[in-house]
XYZ file of C-alpha atoms in Angstrom:
626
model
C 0.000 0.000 0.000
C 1.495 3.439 -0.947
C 0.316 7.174 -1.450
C -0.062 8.372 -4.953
C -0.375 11.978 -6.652
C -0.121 13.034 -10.218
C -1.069 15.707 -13.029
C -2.371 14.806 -16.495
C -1.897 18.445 -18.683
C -4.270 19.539 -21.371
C -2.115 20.445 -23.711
C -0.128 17.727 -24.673
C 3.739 18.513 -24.662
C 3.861 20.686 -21.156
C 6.497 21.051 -18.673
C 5.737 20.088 -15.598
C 7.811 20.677 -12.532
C 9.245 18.083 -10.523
C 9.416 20.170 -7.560
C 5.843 20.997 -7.708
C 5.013 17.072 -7.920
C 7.554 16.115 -5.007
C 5.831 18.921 -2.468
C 2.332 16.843 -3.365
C 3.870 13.868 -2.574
C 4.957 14.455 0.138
C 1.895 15.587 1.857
C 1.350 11.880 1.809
C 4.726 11.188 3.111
C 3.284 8.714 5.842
C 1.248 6.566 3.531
C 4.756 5.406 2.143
C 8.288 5.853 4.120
C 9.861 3.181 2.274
C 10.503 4.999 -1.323
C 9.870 8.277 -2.878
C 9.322 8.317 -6.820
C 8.694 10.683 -9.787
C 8.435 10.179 -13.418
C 7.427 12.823 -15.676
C 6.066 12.154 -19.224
C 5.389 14.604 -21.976
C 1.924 15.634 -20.708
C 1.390 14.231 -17.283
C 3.767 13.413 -14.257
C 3.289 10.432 -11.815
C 4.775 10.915 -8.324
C 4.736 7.961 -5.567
C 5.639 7.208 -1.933
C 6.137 3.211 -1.434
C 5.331 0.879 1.752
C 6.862 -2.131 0.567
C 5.277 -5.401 0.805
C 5.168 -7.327 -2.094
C 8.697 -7.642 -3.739
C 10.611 -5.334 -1.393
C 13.367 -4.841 -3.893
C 14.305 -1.123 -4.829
C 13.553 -2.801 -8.996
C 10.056 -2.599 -7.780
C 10.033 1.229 -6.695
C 7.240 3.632 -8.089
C 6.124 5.130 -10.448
C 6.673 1.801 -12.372
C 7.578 1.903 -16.452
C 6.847 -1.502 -17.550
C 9.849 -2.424 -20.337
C 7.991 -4.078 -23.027
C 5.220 -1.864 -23.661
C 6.662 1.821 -21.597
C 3.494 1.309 -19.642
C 3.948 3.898 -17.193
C 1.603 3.392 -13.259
C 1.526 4.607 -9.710
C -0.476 2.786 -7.813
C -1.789 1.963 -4.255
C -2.667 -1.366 -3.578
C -2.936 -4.976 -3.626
C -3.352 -7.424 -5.994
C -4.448 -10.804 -3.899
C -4.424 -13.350 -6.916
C -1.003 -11.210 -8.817
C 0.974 -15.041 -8.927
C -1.894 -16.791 -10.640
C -2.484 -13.787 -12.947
C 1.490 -13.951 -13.888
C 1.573 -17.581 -14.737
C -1.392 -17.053 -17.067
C 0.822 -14.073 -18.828
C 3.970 -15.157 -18.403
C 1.820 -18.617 -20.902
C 1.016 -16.082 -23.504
C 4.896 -15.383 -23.700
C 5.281 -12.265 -21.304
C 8.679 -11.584 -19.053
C 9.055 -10.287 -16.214
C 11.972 -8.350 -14.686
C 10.418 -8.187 -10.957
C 8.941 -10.503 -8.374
C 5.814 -7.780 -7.709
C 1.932 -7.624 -8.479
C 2.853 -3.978 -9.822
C 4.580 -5.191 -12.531
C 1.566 -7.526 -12.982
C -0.973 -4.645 -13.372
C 1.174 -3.436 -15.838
C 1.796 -6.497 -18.326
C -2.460 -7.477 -17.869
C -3.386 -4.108 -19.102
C -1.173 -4.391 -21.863
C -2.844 -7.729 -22.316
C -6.173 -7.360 -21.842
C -6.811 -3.317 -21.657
C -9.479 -1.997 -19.433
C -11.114 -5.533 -19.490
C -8.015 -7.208 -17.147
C -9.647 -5.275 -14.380
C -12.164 -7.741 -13.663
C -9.626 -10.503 -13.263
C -7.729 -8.545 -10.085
C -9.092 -9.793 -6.520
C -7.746 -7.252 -4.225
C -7.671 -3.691 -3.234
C -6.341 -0.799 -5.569
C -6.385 2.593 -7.031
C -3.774 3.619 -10.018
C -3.171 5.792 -12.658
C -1.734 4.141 -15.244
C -0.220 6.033 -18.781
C -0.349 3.777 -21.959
C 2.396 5.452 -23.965
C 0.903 3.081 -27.497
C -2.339 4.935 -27.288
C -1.450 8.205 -25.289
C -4.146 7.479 -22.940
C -4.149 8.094 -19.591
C -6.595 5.815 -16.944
C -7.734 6.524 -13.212
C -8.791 3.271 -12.000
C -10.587 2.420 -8.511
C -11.258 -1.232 -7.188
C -14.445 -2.270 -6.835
C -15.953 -1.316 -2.911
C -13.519 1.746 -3.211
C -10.907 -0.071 -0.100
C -8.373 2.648 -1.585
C -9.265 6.339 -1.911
C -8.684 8.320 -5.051
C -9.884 11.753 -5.727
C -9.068 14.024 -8.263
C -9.799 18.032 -9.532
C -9.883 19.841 -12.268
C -7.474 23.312 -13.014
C -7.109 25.294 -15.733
C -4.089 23.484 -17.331
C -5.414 19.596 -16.263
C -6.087 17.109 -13.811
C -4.450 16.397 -10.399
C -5.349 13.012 -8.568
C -4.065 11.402 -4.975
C -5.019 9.432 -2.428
C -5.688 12.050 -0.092
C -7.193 15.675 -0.977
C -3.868 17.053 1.187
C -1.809 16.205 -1.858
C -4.104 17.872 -4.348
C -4.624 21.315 -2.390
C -0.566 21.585 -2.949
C -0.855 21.760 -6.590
C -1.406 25.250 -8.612
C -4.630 26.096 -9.371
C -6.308 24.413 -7.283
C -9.198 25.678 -5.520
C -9.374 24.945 -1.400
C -13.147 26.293 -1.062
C -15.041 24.424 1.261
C -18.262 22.688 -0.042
C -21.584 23.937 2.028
C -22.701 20.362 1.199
C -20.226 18.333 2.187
C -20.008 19.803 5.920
C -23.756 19.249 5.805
C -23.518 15.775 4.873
C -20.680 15.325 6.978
C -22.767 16.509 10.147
C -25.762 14.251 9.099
C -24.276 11.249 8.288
C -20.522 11.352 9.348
C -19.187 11.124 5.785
C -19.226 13.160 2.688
C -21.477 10.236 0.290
C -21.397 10.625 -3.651
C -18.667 12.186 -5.752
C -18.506 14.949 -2.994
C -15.468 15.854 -0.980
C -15.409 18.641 1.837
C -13.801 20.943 -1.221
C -15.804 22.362 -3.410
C -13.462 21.932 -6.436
C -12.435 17.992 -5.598
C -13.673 15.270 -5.967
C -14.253 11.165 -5.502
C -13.496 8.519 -8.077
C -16.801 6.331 -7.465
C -15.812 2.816 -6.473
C -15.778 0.537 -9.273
C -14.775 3.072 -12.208
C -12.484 4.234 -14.309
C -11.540 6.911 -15.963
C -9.955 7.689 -19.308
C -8.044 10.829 -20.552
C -6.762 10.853 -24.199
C -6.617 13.785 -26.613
C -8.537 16.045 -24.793
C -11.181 14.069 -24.550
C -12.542 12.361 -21.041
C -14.538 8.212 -20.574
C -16.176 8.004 -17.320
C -16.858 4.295 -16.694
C -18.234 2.002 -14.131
C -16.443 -1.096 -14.597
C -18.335 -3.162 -11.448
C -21.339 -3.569 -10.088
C -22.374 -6.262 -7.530
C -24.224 -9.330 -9.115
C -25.438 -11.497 -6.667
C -25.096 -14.977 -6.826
C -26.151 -18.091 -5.490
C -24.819 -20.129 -2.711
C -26.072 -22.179 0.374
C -25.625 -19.671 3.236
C -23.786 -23.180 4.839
C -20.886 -22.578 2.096
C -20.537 -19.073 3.249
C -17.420 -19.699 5.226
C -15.251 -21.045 2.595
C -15.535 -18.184 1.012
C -14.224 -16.266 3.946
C -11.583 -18.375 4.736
C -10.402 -18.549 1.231
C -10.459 -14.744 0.629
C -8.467 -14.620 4.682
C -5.714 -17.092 3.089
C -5.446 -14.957 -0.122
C -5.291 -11.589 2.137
C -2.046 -13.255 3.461
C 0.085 -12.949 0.272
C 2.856 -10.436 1.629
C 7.034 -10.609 1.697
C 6.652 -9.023 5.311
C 4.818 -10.797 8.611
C 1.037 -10.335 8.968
C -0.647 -9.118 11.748
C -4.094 -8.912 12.505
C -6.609 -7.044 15.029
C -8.558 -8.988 17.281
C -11.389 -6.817 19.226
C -13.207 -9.570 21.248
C -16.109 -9.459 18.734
C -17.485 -12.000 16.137
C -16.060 -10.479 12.864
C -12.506 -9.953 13.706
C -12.597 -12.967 15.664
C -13.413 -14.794 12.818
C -10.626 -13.488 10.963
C -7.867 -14.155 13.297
C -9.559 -17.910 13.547
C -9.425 -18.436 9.513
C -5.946 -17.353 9.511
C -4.655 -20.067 11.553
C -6.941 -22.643 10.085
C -5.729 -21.965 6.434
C -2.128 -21.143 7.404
C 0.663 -21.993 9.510
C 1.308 -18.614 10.538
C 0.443 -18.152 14.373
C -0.305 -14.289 13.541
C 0.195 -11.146 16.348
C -2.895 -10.404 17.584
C -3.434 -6.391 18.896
C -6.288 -5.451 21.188
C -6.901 -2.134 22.298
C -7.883 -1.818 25.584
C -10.217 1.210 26.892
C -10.077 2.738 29.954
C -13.520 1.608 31.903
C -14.957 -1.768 32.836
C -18.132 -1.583 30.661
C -16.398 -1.110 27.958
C -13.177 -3.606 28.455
C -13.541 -6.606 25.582
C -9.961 -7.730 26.052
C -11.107 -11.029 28.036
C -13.039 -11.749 24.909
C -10.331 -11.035 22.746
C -8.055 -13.370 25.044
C -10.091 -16.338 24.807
C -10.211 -16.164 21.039
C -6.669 -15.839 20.528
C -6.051 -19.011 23.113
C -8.187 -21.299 21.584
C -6.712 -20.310 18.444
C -2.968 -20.555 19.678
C -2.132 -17.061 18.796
C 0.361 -14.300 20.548
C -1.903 -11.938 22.180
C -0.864 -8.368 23.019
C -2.984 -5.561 24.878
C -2.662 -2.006 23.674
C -3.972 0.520 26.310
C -5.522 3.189 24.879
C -5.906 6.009 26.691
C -5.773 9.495 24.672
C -8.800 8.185 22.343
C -9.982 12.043 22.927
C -7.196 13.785 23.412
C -7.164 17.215 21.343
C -3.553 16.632 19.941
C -4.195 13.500 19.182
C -7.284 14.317 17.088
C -6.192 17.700 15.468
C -3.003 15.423 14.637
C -4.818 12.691 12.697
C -7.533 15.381 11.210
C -4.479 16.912 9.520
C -2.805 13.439 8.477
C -6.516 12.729 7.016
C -7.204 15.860 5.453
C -10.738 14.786 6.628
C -12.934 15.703 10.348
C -12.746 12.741 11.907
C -16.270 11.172 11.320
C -16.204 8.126 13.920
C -15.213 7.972 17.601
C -12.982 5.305 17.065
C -10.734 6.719 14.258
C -8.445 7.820 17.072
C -8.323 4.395 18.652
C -7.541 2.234 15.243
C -4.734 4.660 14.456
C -2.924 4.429 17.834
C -3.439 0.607 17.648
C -2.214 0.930 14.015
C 0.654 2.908 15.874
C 1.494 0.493 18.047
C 1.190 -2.617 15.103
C 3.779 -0.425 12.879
C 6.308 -1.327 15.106
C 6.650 -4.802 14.202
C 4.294 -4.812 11.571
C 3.491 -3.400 8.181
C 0.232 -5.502 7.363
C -2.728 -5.942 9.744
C -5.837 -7.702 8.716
C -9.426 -6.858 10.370
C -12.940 -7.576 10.003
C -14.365 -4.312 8.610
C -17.180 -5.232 6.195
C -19.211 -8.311 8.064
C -21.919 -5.237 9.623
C -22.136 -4.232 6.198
C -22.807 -7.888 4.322
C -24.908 -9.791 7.065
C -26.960 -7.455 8.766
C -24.850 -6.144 11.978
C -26.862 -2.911 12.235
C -29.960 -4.373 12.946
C -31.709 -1.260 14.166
C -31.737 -0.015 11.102
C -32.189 -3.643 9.072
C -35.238 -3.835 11.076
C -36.702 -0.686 9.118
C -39.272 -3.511 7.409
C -40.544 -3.917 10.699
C -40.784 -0.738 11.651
C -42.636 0.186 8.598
C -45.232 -2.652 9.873
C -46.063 -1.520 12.759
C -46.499 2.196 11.274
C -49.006 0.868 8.860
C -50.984 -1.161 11.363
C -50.853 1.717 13.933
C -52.729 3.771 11.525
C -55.293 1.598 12.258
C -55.735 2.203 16.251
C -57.346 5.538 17.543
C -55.396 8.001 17.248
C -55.320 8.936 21.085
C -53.260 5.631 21.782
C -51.841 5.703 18.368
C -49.876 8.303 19.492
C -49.247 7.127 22.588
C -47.423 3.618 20.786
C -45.615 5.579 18.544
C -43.653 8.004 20.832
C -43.166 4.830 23.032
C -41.723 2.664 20.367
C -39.806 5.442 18.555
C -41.807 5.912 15.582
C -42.592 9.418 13.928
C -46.655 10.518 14.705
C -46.978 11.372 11.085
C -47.461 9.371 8.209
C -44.213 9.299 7.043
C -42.378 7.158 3.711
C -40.224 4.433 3.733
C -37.357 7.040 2.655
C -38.124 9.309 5.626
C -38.423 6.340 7.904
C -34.675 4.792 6.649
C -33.400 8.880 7.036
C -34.637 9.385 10.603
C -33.180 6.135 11.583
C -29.677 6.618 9.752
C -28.959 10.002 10.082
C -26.414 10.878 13.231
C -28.094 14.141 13.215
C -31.411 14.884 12.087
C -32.116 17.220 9.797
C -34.532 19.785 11.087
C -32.025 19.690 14.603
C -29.016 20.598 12.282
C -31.061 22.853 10.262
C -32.235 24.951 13.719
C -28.228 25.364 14.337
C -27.848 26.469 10.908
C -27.174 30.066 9.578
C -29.143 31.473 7.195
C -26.021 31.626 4.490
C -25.529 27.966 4.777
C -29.136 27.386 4.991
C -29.582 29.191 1.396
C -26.027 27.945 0.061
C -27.330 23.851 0.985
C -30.919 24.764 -0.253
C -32.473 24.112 2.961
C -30.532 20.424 2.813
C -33.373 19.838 -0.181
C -29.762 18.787 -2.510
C -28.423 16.567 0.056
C -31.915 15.277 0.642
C -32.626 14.720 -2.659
C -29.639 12.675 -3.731
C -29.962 10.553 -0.249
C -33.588 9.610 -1.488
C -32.265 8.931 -5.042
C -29.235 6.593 -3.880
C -31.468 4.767 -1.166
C -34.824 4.196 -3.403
C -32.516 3.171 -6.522
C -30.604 0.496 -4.899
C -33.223 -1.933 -4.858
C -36.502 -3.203 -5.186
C -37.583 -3.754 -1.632
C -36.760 -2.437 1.817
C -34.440 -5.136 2.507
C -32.489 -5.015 -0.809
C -32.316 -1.065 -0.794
C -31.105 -1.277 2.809
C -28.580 -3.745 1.796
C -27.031 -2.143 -0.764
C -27.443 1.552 0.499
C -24.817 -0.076 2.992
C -22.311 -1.674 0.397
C -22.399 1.363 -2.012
C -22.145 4.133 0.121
C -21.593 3.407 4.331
C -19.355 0.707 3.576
C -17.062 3.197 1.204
C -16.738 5.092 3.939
C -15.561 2.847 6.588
C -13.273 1.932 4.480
C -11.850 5.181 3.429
C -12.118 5.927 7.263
C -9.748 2.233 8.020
C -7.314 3.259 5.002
C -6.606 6.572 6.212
C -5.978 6.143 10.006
C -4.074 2.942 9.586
C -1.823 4.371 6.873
C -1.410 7.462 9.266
C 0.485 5.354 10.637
C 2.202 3.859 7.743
C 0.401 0.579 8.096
C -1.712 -1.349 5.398
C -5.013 -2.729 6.441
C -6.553 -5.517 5.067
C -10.261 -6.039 5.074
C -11.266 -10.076 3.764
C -14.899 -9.570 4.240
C -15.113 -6.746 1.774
C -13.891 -9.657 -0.984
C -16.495 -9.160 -3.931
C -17.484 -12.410 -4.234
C -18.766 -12.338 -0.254
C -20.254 -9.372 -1.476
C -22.009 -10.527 -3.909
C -23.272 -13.843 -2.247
C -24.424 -11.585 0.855
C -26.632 -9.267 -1.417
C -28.066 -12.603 -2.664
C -29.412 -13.746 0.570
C -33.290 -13.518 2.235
C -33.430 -11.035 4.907
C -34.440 -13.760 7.386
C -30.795 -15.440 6.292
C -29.135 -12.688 8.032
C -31.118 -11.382 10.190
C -34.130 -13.520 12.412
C -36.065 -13.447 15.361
C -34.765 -15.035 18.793
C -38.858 -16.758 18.415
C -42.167 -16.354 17.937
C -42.979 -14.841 21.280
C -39.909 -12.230 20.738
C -41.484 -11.288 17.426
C -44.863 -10.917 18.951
C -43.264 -8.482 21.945
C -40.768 -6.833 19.608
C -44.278 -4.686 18.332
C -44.544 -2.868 21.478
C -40.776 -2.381 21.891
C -38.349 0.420 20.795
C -35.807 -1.151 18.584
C -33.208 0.303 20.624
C -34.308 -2.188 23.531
C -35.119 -5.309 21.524
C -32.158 -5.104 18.731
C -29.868 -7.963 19.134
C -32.064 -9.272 22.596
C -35.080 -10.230 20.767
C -33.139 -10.775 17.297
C -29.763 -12.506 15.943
C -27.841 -10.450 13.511
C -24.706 -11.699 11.218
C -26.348 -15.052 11.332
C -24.518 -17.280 8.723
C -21.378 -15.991 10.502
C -22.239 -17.153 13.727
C -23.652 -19.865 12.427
C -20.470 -21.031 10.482
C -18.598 -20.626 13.570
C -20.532 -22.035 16.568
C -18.192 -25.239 16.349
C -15.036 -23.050 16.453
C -15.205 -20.282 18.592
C -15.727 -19.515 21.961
C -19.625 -19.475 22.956
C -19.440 -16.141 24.614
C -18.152 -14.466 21.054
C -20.453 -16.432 19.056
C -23.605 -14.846 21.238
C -22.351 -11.532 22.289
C -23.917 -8.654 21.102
C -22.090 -5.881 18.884
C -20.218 -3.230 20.525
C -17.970 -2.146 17.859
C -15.671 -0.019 19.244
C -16.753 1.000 22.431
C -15.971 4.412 23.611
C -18.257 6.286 26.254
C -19.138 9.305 24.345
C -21.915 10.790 26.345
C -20.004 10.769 29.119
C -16.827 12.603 27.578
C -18.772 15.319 25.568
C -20.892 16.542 29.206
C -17.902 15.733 31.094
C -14.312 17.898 31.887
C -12.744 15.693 29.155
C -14.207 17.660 26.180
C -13.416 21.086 27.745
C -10.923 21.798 24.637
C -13.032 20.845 21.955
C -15.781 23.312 23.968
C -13.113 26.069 24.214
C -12.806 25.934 20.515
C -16.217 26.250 19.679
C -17.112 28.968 22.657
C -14.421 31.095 23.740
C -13.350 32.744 20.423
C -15.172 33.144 17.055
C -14.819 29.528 15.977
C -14.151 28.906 12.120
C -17.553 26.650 12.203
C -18.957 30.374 12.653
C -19.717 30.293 9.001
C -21.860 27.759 8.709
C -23.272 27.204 12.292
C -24.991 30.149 15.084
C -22.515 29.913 17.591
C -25.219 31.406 20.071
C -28.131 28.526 19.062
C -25.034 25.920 19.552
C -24.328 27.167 22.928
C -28.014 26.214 23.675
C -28.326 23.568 22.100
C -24.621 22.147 23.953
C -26.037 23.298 27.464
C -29.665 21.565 26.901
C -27.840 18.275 25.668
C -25.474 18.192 28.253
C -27.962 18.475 30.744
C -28.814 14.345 29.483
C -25.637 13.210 28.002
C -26.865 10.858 25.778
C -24.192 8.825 23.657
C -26.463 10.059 20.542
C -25.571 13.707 22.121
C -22.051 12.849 22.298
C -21.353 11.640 18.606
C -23.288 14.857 17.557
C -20.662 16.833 19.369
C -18.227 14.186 18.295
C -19.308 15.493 14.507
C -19.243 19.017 15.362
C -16.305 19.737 17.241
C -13.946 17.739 14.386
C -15.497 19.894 12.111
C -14.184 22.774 13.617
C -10.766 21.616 14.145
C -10.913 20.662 10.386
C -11.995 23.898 9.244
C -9.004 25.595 11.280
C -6.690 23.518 9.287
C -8.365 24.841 6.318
């Protein structure tokens, strides 16, 4: 895995400065402390910075020009089946001068053009110059596991991994996007082609891109097609995707939480290897919230070294305005802090980690909001009760009092903060420049009601297209903060694909009958995962093999007391920044209407409450940066 930046001119002999290409790259400096790279062509210019994993020879430093064809690529990356592709071309009379799946890339697209894509299995985003046609490509794998954004300028087109590498080059424009900060405090992520800068933008996973003679191909390469397999079979798919997420030239590690999915992963590694691999747990502060004894059985009944990584500035302001800077991104997620200090302490020893990002995603681990086919039952037969108790039901189960759509019913239960609350904070300016949040709105409703043709199936793949992108952009960036490359096996596309396949009750079912009955009257708050079973092939597949009290826990993630930090002395900082100066977040928010809003919160310290001020305060540490 490596950091990437380059500039594709409009005119088509243009000098382009290798100075200007090295200060990009090395914006992204931690993504890649191995190597440092630069090749510039007669219209474009490639720079790289290199973790080496694969083929740790200098021969195999970036940007790459293949010798054959002059093939010219940076890339980020890794290509899971590269061996079996290379004996396949090395058959139709190819050589090869390197040991590396870059070199790989190189010789397939030569091969088989744009069309070679669909044989990779892995992770990557690259840029690749074909000197035979004088076309340049952007490619992006197909779940979007690597980042790659791009932006226009006068003269061209600059693309990196990170937008920190992009805002270095001329021309570019560092606006901030009104509707990415909206969509950031709504959902925690910036969805679509959006980015929190008004002039850059996302390569959509599962696309490519093509620049040649002035002309530009947009073109999505993958979509999922779901296909057919007993649910029994699914973990043979895992642990064959786990083995091929173990092709390195460096040890593995992975990270072991105490919970099902990463569990899982740590198990399939020593069942289809004889690698023993490290297994990091972070520890936080707080008995409620401790999983390491979890995490400890798990990696004894797998035979695995176990080591306990305290973490205890999860919150701290340093720490946070530290990564916010190395992301070039508010940190969206309470736990971004604590997966890069574990990824901290892993890059010690380690320069590959593998973890179970994904499985919440594929099989149903957010059942409160799986469970919006329920939910939209009981709305429809409450219409049916007198409206005196209707009323009553609804506010006691969490339902709105209005007839409401499916649409609003999945948006009230996914967004972080609600609209019409954010909206109330909101200053007029922003309020006009988002459109009353009727543009964000609209292309949530688009994206949710287009991704299938039931609740279940829109659900499902609302989550693979869009919240699983960013998790994964989110896992990327704080584990390569730390120059570390993580490796997510569940996000495999062929798991994908057989986990869009399956029957809601496959994934997700009822504990029994009675618990169905009672689950009517209940918030799904209180009943989700104690009247219901989520992720249930996967603990299915595993009952035999792991510990009992992992296989029936319920989901925790990564637990960090939130509430209790934002109300408390712990948060002071963040509150300082917001209150006792004109923050930056002044242009967008009424600093006056937040300070009510904090002090009326507060007052309950909810955990809901604290990722809202979670969202907020990043985004004002962010916007200082900016």
């Amino acid at each position: 895995m490596c950091g990437i930046f380059g500039f594709i001119a409009h005119a088509r002999d243009t000098s382009l400065s290798r100075d200007a290409l090295e200060r990009c790259a090395e914006e992204i400096a931690h993504r890649g402390p191995d190597a440092a790279g630069c090749y510039i062509g007669r219209n474009f210019g490639f720079a790289h910075r290199r973790l080496s994993i694969i083929d740790l020879d200098p021969r195999s430093n970036q940007p790459f020009v293949e010798a054959d064809t002059g093939i010219v690529i940076t890339y980020n990356g890794e290509i899971y089946n590269f061996r079996e592709l290379r004996v396949a071309l090395e058959k139709g009379g190819a050589i090869f001068r390197t040991a590396s799946d870059t070199e790989v890339i190189c010789k397939a697209f030569a091969r088989w053009g744009p069309d070679c894509l669909h044989k990779f299995r892995g992770m990557f985003a690259f840029a690749l110059h074909d000197p035979r046609s004088q076309a340049t490509f952007l490619v992006r794998d197909r779940l979007g596991i690597k980042p790659l954004y791009y932006a226009d300028t006068p003269t061209g087109l600059a693309f990196a991994s990170q937008p920190s590498a992009i805002l270095r080059w001329p021309g570019v424009n560092a606006s901030i996007d009104p509707i990415g900060v909206s969509s950031f405090l709504s959902f925690r992520a910036v969805f679509g082609e959006r980015s929190l800068f008004s002039n850059i933008k996302k390569m959509p996973p599962g696309t490519w891109m093509r620049l040649q003679g002035g002309e530009r191909v947009h073109e999505r390469w993958w979509s999922p097609a779901p296909g057919e397999m007993e649910s029994s079979r699914i973990h043979h798919m895992i642990g064959a995707a786990v083995e091929e997420h173990l092709v390195a030239d460096t040890p593995v590690a992975t990270l072991l939480s105490g919970g099902l999915d990463s569990s899982i992963v740590a198990y399939e590694i020593t069942n289809r290897s004889s690698v023993k691999p490290t297994c990091f747990t972070g520890v936080v502060e707080g008995e409620d919230y401790d999983e390491s004894p979890f995490a400890a059985e798990v990696a004894a009944v797998i035979g695995a070294p176990h080591r306990l990584v305290p973490l205890t500035s999860t919150t701290d302001i340093e720490t946070v305005t530290r990564l916010t800077a190395l992301r070039c991104h508010p940190l969206g997620m309470h736990n971004e802090t604590a997966m890069h200090l574990l990824a901290q302490r892993v890059g010690a020893d380690y320069k590959v980690v593998l973890t179970g990002e994904g499985a919440d995603e594929l099989f149903a681990g957010y059942s409160r909001i799986y469970r919006l086919p329920f939910d939209l039952m009981r709305h429809s037969g409450l219409a049916w009760i007198p409206a005196r108790f209707g009323r009553t039901l609804r506010q006691h189960i969490g339902l709105p009092n209005e007839r409401c759509s499916e649409f609003e019913l999945f948006l009230n239960q996914y967004a972080y903060f609600p609209i019409d609350e954010k909206l109330s904070l909101a200053k007029k300016a922003w309020s006009h420049a988002i459109n009353n949040d009727e543009t964000l709105i609209g292309w949530m409703k688009e994206a949710y009601l287009s991704a299938g043709d039931n609740p279940a199936a829109r659900i499902a793949r609302f989550f693979v297209d869009h919240h699983l992108t960013a998790l994964l952009e989110m896992v990327d960036n704080t584990t390569m903060a730390a120059g570390v490359e993580a490796r997510v096996p569940f996000t495999d596309h062929r798991i994908v694909e057989r986990a869009l396949s399956m029957r809601p009750a496959e994934r997700l079912r009822w504990r029994s009958r009675w618990a169905a009955v009672k689950a009517f009257t209940t918030p799904i708050s209180s009943f989700s995962e104690r009247l219901d079973v989520s992720k249930v092939p996967l603990r299915d597949s595993y009952t035999q093999v792991l510990p009992s009290s992992v296989i029936t826990r319920k989901k925790l993630g990564f637990p960090l007391p939130l509430g209790r930090w934002a109300a408390g002395e712990e948060s002071r900082p963040f509150r300082d920044l917001l209150f006792k100066s004109t923050p930056a977040i002044a242009d967008f928010i009424d600093v006056g209407a937040l300070r009510g809003w904090y002090d009326a919160k507060a007052a309950r310290a909810s955990d809901a409450f604290g990722r809202q001020f979670w969202l907020i305060s990043n985004l004002e540490i962010f916007l200082r940066q900016h």
